[in-house]
Coordinates of C-alpha atoms and ligand atoms in Angstrom, one line a residue:
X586 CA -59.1 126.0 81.3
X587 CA -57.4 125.9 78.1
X588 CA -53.7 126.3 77.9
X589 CA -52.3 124.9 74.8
X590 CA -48.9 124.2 76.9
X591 CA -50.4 122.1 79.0
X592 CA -49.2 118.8 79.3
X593 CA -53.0 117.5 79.9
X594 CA -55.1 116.4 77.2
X595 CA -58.1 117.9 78.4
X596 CA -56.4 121.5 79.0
X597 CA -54.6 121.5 75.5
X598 CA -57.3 119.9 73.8
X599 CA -60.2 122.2 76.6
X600 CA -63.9 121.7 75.0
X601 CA -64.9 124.9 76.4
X602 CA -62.2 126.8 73.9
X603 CA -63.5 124.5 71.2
X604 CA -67.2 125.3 72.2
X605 CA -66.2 129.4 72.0
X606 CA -64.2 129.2 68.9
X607 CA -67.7 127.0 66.9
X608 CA -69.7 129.9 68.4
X609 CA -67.3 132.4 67.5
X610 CA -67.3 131.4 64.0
X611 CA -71.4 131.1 64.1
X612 CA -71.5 134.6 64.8
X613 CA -69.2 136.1 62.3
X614 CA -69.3 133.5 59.6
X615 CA -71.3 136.9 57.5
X616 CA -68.7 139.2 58.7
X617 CA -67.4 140.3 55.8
X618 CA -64.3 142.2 57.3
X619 CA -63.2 139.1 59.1
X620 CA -63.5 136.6 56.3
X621 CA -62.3 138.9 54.0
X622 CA -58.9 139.2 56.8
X623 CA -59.0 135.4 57.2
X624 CA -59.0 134.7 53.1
X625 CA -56.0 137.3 52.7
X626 CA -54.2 135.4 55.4
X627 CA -54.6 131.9 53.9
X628 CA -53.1 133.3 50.0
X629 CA -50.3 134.6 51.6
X630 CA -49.7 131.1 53.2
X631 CA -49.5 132.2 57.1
X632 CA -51.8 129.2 58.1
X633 CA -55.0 129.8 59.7
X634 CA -55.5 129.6 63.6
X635 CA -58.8 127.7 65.1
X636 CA -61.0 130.4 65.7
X637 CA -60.6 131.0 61.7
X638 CA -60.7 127.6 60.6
X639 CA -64.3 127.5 63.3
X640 CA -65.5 130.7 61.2
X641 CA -64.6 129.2 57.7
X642 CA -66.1 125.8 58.3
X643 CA -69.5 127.4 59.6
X644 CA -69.6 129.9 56.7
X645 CA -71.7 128.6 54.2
X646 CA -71.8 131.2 51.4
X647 CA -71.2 129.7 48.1
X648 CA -68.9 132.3 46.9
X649 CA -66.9 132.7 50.1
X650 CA -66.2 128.5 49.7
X651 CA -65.6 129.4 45.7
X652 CA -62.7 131.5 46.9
X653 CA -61.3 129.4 49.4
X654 CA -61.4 126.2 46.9
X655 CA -59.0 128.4 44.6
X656 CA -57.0 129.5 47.6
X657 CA -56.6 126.0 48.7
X658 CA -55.1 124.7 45.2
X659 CA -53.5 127.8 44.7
X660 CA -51.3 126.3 48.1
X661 CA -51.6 123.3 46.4
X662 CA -49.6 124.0 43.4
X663 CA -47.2 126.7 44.9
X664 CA -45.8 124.6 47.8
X665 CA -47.0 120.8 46.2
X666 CA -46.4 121.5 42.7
X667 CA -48.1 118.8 40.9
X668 CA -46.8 116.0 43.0
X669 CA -48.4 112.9 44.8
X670 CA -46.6 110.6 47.2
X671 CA -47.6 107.3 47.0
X672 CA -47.9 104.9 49.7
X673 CA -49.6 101.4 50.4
X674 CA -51.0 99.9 53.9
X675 CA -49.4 96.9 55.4
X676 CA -51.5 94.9 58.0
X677 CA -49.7 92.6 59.9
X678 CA -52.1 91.4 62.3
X679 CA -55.6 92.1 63.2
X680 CA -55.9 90.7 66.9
X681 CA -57.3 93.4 69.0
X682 CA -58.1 93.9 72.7
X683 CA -60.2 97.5 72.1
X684 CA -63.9 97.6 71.7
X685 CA -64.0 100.0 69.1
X686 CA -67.7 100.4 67.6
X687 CA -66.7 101.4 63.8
X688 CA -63.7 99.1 63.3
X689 CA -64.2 95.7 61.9
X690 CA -61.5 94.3 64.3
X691 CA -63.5 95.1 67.8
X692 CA -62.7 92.5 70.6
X693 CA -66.6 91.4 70.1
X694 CA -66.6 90.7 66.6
X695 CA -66.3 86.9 66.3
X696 CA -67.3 86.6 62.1
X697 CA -63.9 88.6 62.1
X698 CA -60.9 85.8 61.0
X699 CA -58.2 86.9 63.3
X700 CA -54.5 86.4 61.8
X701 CA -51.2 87.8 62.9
X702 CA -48.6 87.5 59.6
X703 CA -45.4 85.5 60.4
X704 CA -42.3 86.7 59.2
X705 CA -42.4 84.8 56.4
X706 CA -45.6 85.8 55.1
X707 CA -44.5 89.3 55.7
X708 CA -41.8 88.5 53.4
X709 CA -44.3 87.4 50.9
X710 CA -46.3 90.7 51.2
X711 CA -43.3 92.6 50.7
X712 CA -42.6 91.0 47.7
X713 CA -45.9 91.4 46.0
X714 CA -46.1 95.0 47.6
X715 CA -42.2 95.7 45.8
X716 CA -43.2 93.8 42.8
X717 CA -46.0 96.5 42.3
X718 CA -43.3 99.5 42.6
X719 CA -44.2 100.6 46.2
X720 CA -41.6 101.6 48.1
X721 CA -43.5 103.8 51.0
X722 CA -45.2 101.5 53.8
X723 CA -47.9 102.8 56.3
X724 CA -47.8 99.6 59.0
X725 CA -50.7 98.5 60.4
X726 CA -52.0 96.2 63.3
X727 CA -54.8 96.1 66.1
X728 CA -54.0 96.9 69.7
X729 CA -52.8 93.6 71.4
X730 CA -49.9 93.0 74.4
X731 CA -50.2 89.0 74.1
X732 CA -50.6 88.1 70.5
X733 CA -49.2 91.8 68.9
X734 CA -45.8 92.6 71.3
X735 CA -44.0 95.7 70.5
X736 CA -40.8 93.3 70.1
X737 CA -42.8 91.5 67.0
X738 CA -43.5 94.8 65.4
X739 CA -39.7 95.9 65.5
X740 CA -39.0 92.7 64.2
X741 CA -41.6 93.1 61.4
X742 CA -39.9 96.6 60.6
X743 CA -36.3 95.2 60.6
X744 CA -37.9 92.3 58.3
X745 CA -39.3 94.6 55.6
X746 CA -36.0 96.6 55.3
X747 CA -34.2 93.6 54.7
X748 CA -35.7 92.5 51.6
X749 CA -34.5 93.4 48.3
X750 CA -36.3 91.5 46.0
X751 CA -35.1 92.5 42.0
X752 CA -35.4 96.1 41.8
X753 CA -37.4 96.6 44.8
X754 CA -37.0 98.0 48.5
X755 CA -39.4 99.3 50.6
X756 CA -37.0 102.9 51.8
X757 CA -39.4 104.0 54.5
X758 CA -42.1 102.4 57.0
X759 CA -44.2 104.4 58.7
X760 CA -45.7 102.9 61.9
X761 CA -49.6 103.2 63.0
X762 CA -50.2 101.2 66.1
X763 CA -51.7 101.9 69.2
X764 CA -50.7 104.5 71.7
X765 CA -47.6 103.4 73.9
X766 CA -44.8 104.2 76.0
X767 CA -42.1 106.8 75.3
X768 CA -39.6 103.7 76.0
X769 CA -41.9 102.1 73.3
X770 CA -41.5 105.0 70.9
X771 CA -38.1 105.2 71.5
X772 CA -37.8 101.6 70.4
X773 CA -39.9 102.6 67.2
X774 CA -37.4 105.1 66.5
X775 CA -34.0 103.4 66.9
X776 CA -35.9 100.8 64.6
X777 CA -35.8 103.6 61.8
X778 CA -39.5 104.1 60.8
X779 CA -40.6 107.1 59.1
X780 CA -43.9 108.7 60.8
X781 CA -45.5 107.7 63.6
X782 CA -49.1 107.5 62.7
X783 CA -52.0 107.4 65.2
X784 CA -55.5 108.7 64.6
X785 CA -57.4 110.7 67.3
X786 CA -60.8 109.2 66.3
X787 CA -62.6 112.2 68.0
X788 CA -61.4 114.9 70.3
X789 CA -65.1 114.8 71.6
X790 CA -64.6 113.3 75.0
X791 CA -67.8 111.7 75.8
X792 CA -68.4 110.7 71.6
X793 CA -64.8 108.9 72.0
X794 CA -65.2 107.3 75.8
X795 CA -69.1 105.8 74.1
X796 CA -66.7 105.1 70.8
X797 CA -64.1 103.0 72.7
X798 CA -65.8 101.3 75.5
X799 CA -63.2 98.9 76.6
X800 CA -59.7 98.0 76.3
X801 CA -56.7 100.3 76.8
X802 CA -58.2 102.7 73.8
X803 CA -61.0 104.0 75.9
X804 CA -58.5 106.2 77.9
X805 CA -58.9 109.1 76.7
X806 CA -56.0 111.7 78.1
X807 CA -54.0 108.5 77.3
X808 CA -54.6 108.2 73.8
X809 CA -54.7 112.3 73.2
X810 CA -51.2 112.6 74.6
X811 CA -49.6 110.1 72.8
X812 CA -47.7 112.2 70.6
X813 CA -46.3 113.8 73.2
X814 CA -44.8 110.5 74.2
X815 CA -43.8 110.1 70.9
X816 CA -41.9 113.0 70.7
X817 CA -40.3 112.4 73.9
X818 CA -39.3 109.3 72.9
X819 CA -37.0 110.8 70.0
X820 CA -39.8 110.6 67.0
X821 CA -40.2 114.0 65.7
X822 CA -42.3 112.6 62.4
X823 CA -45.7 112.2 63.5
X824 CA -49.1 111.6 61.5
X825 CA -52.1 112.9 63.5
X826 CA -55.9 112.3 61.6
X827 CA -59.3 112.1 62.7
X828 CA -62.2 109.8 62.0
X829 CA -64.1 112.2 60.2
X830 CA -68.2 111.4 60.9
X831 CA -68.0 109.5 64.3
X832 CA -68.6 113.7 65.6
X833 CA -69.6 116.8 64.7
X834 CA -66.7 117.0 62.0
X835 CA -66.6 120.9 63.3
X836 CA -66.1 120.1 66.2
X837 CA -63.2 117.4 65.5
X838 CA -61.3 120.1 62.6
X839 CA -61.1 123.0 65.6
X840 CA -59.9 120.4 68.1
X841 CA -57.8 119.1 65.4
X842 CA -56.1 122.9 65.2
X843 CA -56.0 122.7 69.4
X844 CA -53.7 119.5 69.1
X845 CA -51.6 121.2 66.4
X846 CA -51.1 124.3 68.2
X847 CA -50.1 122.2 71.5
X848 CA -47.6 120.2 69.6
X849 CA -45.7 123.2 68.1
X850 CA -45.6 125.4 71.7
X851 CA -44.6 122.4 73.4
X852 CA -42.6 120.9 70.8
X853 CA -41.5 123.1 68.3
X854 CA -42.5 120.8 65.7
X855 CA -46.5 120.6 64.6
X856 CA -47.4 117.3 62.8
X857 CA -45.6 115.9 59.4
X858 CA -48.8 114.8 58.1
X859 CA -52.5 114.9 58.8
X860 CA -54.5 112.0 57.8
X861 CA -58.7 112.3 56.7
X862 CA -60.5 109.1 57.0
X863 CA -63.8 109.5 56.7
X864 CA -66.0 106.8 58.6
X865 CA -66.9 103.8 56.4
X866 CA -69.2 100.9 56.5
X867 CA -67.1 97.6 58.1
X868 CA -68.0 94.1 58.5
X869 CA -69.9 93.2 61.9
X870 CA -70.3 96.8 62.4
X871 CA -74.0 98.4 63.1
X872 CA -73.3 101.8 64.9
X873 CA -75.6 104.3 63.1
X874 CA -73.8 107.8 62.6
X875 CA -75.6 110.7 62.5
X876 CA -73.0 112.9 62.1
X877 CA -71.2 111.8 58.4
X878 CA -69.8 114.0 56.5
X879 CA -71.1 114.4 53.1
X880 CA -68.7 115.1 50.1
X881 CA -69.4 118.8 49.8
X882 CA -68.6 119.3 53.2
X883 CA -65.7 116.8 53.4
X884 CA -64.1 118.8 50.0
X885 CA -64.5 121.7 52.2
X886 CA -62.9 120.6 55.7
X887 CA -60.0 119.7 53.0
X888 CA -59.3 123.1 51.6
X889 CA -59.6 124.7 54.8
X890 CA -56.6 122.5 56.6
X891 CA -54.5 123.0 53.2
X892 CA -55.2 126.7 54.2
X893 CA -54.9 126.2 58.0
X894 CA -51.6 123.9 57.9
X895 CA -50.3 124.6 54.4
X896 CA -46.7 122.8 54.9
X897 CA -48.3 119.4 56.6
X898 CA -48.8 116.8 54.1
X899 CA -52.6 116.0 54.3
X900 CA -53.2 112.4 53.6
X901 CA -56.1 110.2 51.5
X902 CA -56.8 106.8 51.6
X903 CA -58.4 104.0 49.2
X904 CA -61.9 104.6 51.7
X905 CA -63.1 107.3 49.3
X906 CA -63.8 106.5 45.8
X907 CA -62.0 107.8 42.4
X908 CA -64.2 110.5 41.7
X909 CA -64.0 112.2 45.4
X910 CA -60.0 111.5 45.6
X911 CA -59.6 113.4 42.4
X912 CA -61.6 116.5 43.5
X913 CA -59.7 116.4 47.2
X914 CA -56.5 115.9 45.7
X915 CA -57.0 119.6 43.9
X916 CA -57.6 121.0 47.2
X917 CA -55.1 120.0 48.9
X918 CA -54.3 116.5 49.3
X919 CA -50.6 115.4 49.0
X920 CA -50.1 111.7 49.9
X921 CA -52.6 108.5 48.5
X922 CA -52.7 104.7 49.1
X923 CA -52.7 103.1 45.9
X924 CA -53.7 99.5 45.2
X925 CA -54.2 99.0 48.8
X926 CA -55.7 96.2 50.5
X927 CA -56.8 96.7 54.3
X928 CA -57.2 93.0 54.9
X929 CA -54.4 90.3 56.5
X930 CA -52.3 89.1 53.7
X931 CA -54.5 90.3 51.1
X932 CA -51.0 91.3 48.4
X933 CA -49.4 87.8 48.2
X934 CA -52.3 85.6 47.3
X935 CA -54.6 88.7 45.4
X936 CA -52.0 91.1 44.2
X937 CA -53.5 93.8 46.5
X938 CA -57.0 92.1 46.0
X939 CA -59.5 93.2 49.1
X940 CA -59.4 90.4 51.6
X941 CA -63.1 90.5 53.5
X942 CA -62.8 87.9 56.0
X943 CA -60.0 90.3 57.8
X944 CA -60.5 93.7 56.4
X945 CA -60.9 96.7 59.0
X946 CA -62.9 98.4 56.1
X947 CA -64.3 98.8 52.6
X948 CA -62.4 100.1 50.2
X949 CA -64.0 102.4 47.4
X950 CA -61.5 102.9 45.4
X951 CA -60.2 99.1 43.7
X952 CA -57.5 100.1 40.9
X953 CA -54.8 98.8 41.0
X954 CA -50.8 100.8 41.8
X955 CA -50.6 100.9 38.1
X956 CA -54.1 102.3 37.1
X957 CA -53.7 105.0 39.8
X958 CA -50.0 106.0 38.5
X959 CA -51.8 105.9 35.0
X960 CA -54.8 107.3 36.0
X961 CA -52.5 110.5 37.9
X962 CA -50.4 110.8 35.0
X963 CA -53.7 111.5 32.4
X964 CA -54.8 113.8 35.1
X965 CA -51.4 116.2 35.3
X966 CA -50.0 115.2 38.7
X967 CA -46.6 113.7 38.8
X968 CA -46.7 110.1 41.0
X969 CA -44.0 110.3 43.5
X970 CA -42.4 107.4 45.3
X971 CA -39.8 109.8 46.8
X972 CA -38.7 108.6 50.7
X973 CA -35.2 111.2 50.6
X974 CA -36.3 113.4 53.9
X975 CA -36.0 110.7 56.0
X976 CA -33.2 109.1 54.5
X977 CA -31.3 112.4 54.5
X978 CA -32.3 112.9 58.4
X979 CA -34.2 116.0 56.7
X980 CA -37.2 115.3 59.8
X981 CA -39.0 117.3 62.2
X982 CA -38.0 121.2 62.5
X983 CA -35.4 120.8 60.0
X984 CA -38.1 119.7 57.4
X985 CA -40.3 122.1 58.4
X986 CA -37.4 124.8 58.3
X987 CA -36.8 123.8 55.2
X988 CA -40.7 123.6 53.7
X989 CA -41.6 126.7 55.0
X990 CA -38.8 128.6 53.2
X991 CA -40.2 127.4 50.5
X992 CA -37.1 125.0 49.5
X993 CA -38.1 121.7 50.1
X994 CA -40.0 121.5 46.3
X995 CA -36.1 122.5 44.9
X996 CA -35.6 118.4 46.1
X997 CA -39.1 117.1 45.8
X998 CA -39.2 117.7 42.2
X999 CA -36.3 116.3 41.0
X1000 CA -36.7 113.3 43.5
X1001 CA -40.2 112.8 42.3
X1002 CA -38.8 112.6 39.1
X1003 CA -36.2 110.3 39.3
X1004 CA -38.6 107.7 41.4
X1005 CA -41.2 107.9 39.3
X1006 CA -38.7 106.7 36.5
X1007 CA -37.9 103.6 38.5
X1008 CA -41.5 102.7 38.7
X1009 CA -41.6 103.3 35.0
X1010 CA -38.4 100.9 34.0
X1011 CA -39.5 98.3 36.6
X1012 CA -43.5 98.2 36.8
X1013 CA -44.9 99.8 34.5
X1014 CA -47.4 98.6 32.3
X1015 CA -46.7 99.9 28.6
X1016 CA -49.6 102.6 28.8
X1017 CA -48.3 104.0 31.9
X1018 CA -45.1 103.9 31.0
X1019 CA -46.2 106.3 27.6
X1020 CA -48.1 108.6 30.2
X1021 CA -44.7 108.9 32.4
X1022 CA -42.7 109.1 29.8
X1023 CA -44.8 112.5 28.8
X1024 CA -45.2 113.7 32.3
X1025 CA -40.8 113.0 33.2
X1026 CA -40.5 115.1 30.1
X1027 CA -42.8 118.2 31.0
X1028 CA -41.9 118.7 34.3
X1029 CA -38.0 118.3 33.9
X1030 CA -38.6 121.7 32.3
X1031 CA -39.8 123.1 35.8
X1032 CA -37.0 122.3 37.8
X1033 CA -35.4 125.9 37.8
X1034 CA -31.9 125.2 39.5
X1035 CA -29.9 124.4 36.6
X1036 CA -27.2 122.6 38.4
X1037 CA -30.1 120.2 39.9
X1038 CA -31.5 120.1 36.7
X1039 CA -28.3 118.6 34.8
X1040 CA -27.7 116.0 37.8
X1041 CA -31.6 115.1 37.5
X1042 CA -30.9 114.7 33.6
X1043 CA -27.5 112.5 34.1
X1044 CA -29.6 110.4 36.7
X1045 CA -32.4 109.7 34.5
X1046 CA -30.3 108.3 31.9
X1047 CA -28.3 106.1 34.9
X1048 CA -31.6 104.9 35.4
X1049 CA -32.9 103.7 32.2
X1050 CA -29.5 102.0 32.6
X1051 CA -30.3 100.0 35.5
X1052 CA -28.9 101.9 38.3
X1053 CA -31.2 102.9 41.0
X1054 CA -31.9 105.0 44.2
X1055 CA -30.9 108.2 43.5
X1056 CA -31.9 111.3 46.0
X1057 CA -31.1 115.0 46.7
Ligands
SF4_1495 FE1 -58.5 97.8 67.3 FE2 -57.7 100.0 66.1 FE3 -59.9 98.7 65.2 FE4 -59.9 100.0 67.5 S1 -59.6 100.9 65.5 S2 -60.8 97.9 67.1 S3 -57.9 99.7 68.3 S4 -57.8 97.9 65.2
SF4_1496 FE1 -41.4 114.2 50.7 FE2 -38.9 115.0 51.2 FE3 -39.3 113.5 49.1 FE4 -40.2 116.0 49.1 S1 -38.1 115.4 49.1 S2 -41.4 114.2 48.5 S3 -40.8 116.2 51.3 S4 -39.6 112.9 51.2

């Protein structure tokens, strides 16, 4: 019985809602009166509910999904502007206990080099990952009591904000390890991280208990009402995504809507960010899946959630190549990895070179921090390596108070701005640094408050001086 207020996974999350909503959608997705409702709805940025995100992703006329690709970067650019937060992966330690069948780090997998980084080789990552002009950390690790303790990961976290190396200072960590206690979270938060980040995989009960076999993972209500937890345990940031391809992707994007739902009427607060990995060939992996998502259809399932959830940052990472990152980052995406490498120590010895012996996945898109910043510059965006929200305690319902009065952009601008000049003083290559220089110049001119806009000014120059961390 579904009940979004539920405290049970399988009430808030009920597959017979989700079942009614895909066959809901089946049978009006040519109802012309309805779509025409739903499109109306997303321009005027309302957000979109699941039984309209069911009917949008099971329409298939071409000019109905012409229409929604404008509405989508029509959000884009109204709420977004032309900004892009940039962010790299940190692995610190692939040891796992779960028996996950698409992840390279599976229990079974013995060709996989296992390696948990010592504080000192963190160090050395953080370094390399400073020295490239990140400053925005997604933390990563496998799901391990013995050989990956909570108390090692809070001592990782209180590591990496400790070193200031030149320039650099990594100003926010987000957090994506396994699902835990709420005396676990709370640890996480007193720590300080940013996001808590944990992917659902699938919402599809039986796909997910055949996807996780063994190990804590394969607990289903336990895994799905972890953000609860979370958010009990004081962390009102969190990152929700799902594994795009290992389900019917309908399916997972209505569910997806279900968890949203729950998490605002139970918590006031829907998620910060929504993360769309899409599944991705891994070392000592053979699973066959028949239910990927091609890029037509994952473009689409992109524009409909910047619809759906237009104030939630939607996330994209180094797993989809150049080509489709450009195209989903007009629709709607607002955060990238850049440079990344998804293997165990892979930025000290390779400057973010792709480790394979102890990666969790392929990477597809192999530029480096700098060509991407280059690269988004050419392309009109403005790079970002803004962390202020979290710094200013601007989290949870007072973010999203703030983003959906449509104020948040008045600071995301100018502190887009200003980070993107440190990059530009302190990592830069000389071609970038031309491109930024063009792009600080243009979009000065949209920052309309002209109080922010002389402070921005005064704090560009302080920064070509060699003064740093400025913020609104
Ligand atoms: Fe372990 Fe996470 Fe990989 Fe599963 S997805 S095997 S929990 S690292
Ligand atoms: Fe993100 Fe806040 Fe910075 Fe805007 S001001 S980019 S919402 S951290």
């Amino acid at each position: 019985m579904y009940n979004s207020k539920s405290p049970n996974a399988e009430e808030f999350i009920s597959d017979q809602e989700v079942l009614e909503s895909l066959d809901y959608g089946v049978k009006n997705k040519d109802n012309r009166e309805e779509i025409e409702k739903i499109l109306a709805q997303a321009a005027s940025m309302k957000g979109l509910n699941h039984r309209q995100v069911a009917l949008l992703l099971k329409c298939d006329d071409p000019k109905v999904i012409e229409r929604l690709y404008t509405i989508a970067e029509e959000i884009k650019l109204h709420i977004y502007g032309r900004r892009i937060v940039l962010f790299a992966p940190l692995y610190l330690s692939n040891y796992c206990v779960n028996g996950c069948r698409y992840c390279a780090y599976h229990n079974a997998n013995c060709e996989m080099q296992r390696k948990q980084l010592s504080q000192e080789e963190i160090e050395k990552e953080v370094i390399a990952l400073q020295d490239m002009g990140h400053k925005r950390l997604a933390l990563e690790t496998g799901e391990d009591p013995v050989n990956c303790p909570i108390e090692y990961v809070l001592e990782s976290i209180k590591t990496i904000y400790g070193i200031k190396h030149k320039n650099g200072a990594i100003r926010r960590v987000n957090v994506n390890i396994a699902a835990t206690t709420v005396e676990n979270y709370r640890k996480l938060k007193e720590a300080g991280i940013g996001t808590y980040i944990l992917f659902q995989e699938t919402y599809h009960k039986p796909t997910y208990e055949y996807m996780h076999p063994k190990g804590p993972k394969h607990n289903y209500a336990y895994h799905t009402e972890a953000m609860d937890r979370a958010m009990e345990g004081g962390i009102d940031d969190v990152g929700i995504g799902a594994l795009l391809g290992l389900y019917d992707h309908h399916y997972d994007m209505v569910a997806m809507m279900l968890h949203i739902k729950h998490l605002e009427d139970v918590h006031g607060v829907g998620p910060h960010t929504i993360s769309v990995p899409r599944i991705r060939p891994a070392e000592g992996v053979d699973e066959v899946y028949p239910h990927a998502v091609s890029d037509e259809d994952f473009k689409k399932a992109v524009a409909i959630l910047r619809c759906a959830v237009p104030y939630t940052g939607i996330i994209i990472s180094t797993r989809e190549s150049p080509e489709l990152r450009a195209q989903v980052i007009r629709l709607g995406v607002s955060q990238v990895s850049g440079g990344s490498s998804t293997g165990i120590g892979g930025y000290a010895d390779g400057s973010g070179e792709q480790r394979e012996d102890t990666a969790q996945f392929e990477v597809n898109d192999h530029r480096t921090l700098d060509q991407v910043i280059g690269w988004l510059c050419e392309s009109g965006y403005v790079p970002s390596f803004c962390t202020a929200c979290y710094r200013e305690g601007r989290t949870g319902d007072r973010f999203m108070s703030l983003a959906k009065a449509g104020q948040i952009c008045n600071v995301c601008q100018p502190n887009a701005l200003m980070t993107l000049k440190e990059y530009r003083e302190d990592y830069a290559s000389a071609q970038t640094a031309k491109y930024i220089d063009q792009v600080i110049e243009e979009e000065v001119k949209h920052i309309t408050n002209e109080k922010v806009k002389t402070i921005t000014l005064q704090n560009l120059d302080k920064i070509a001086a060699g003064e740093r961390d400025f913020r609104f």
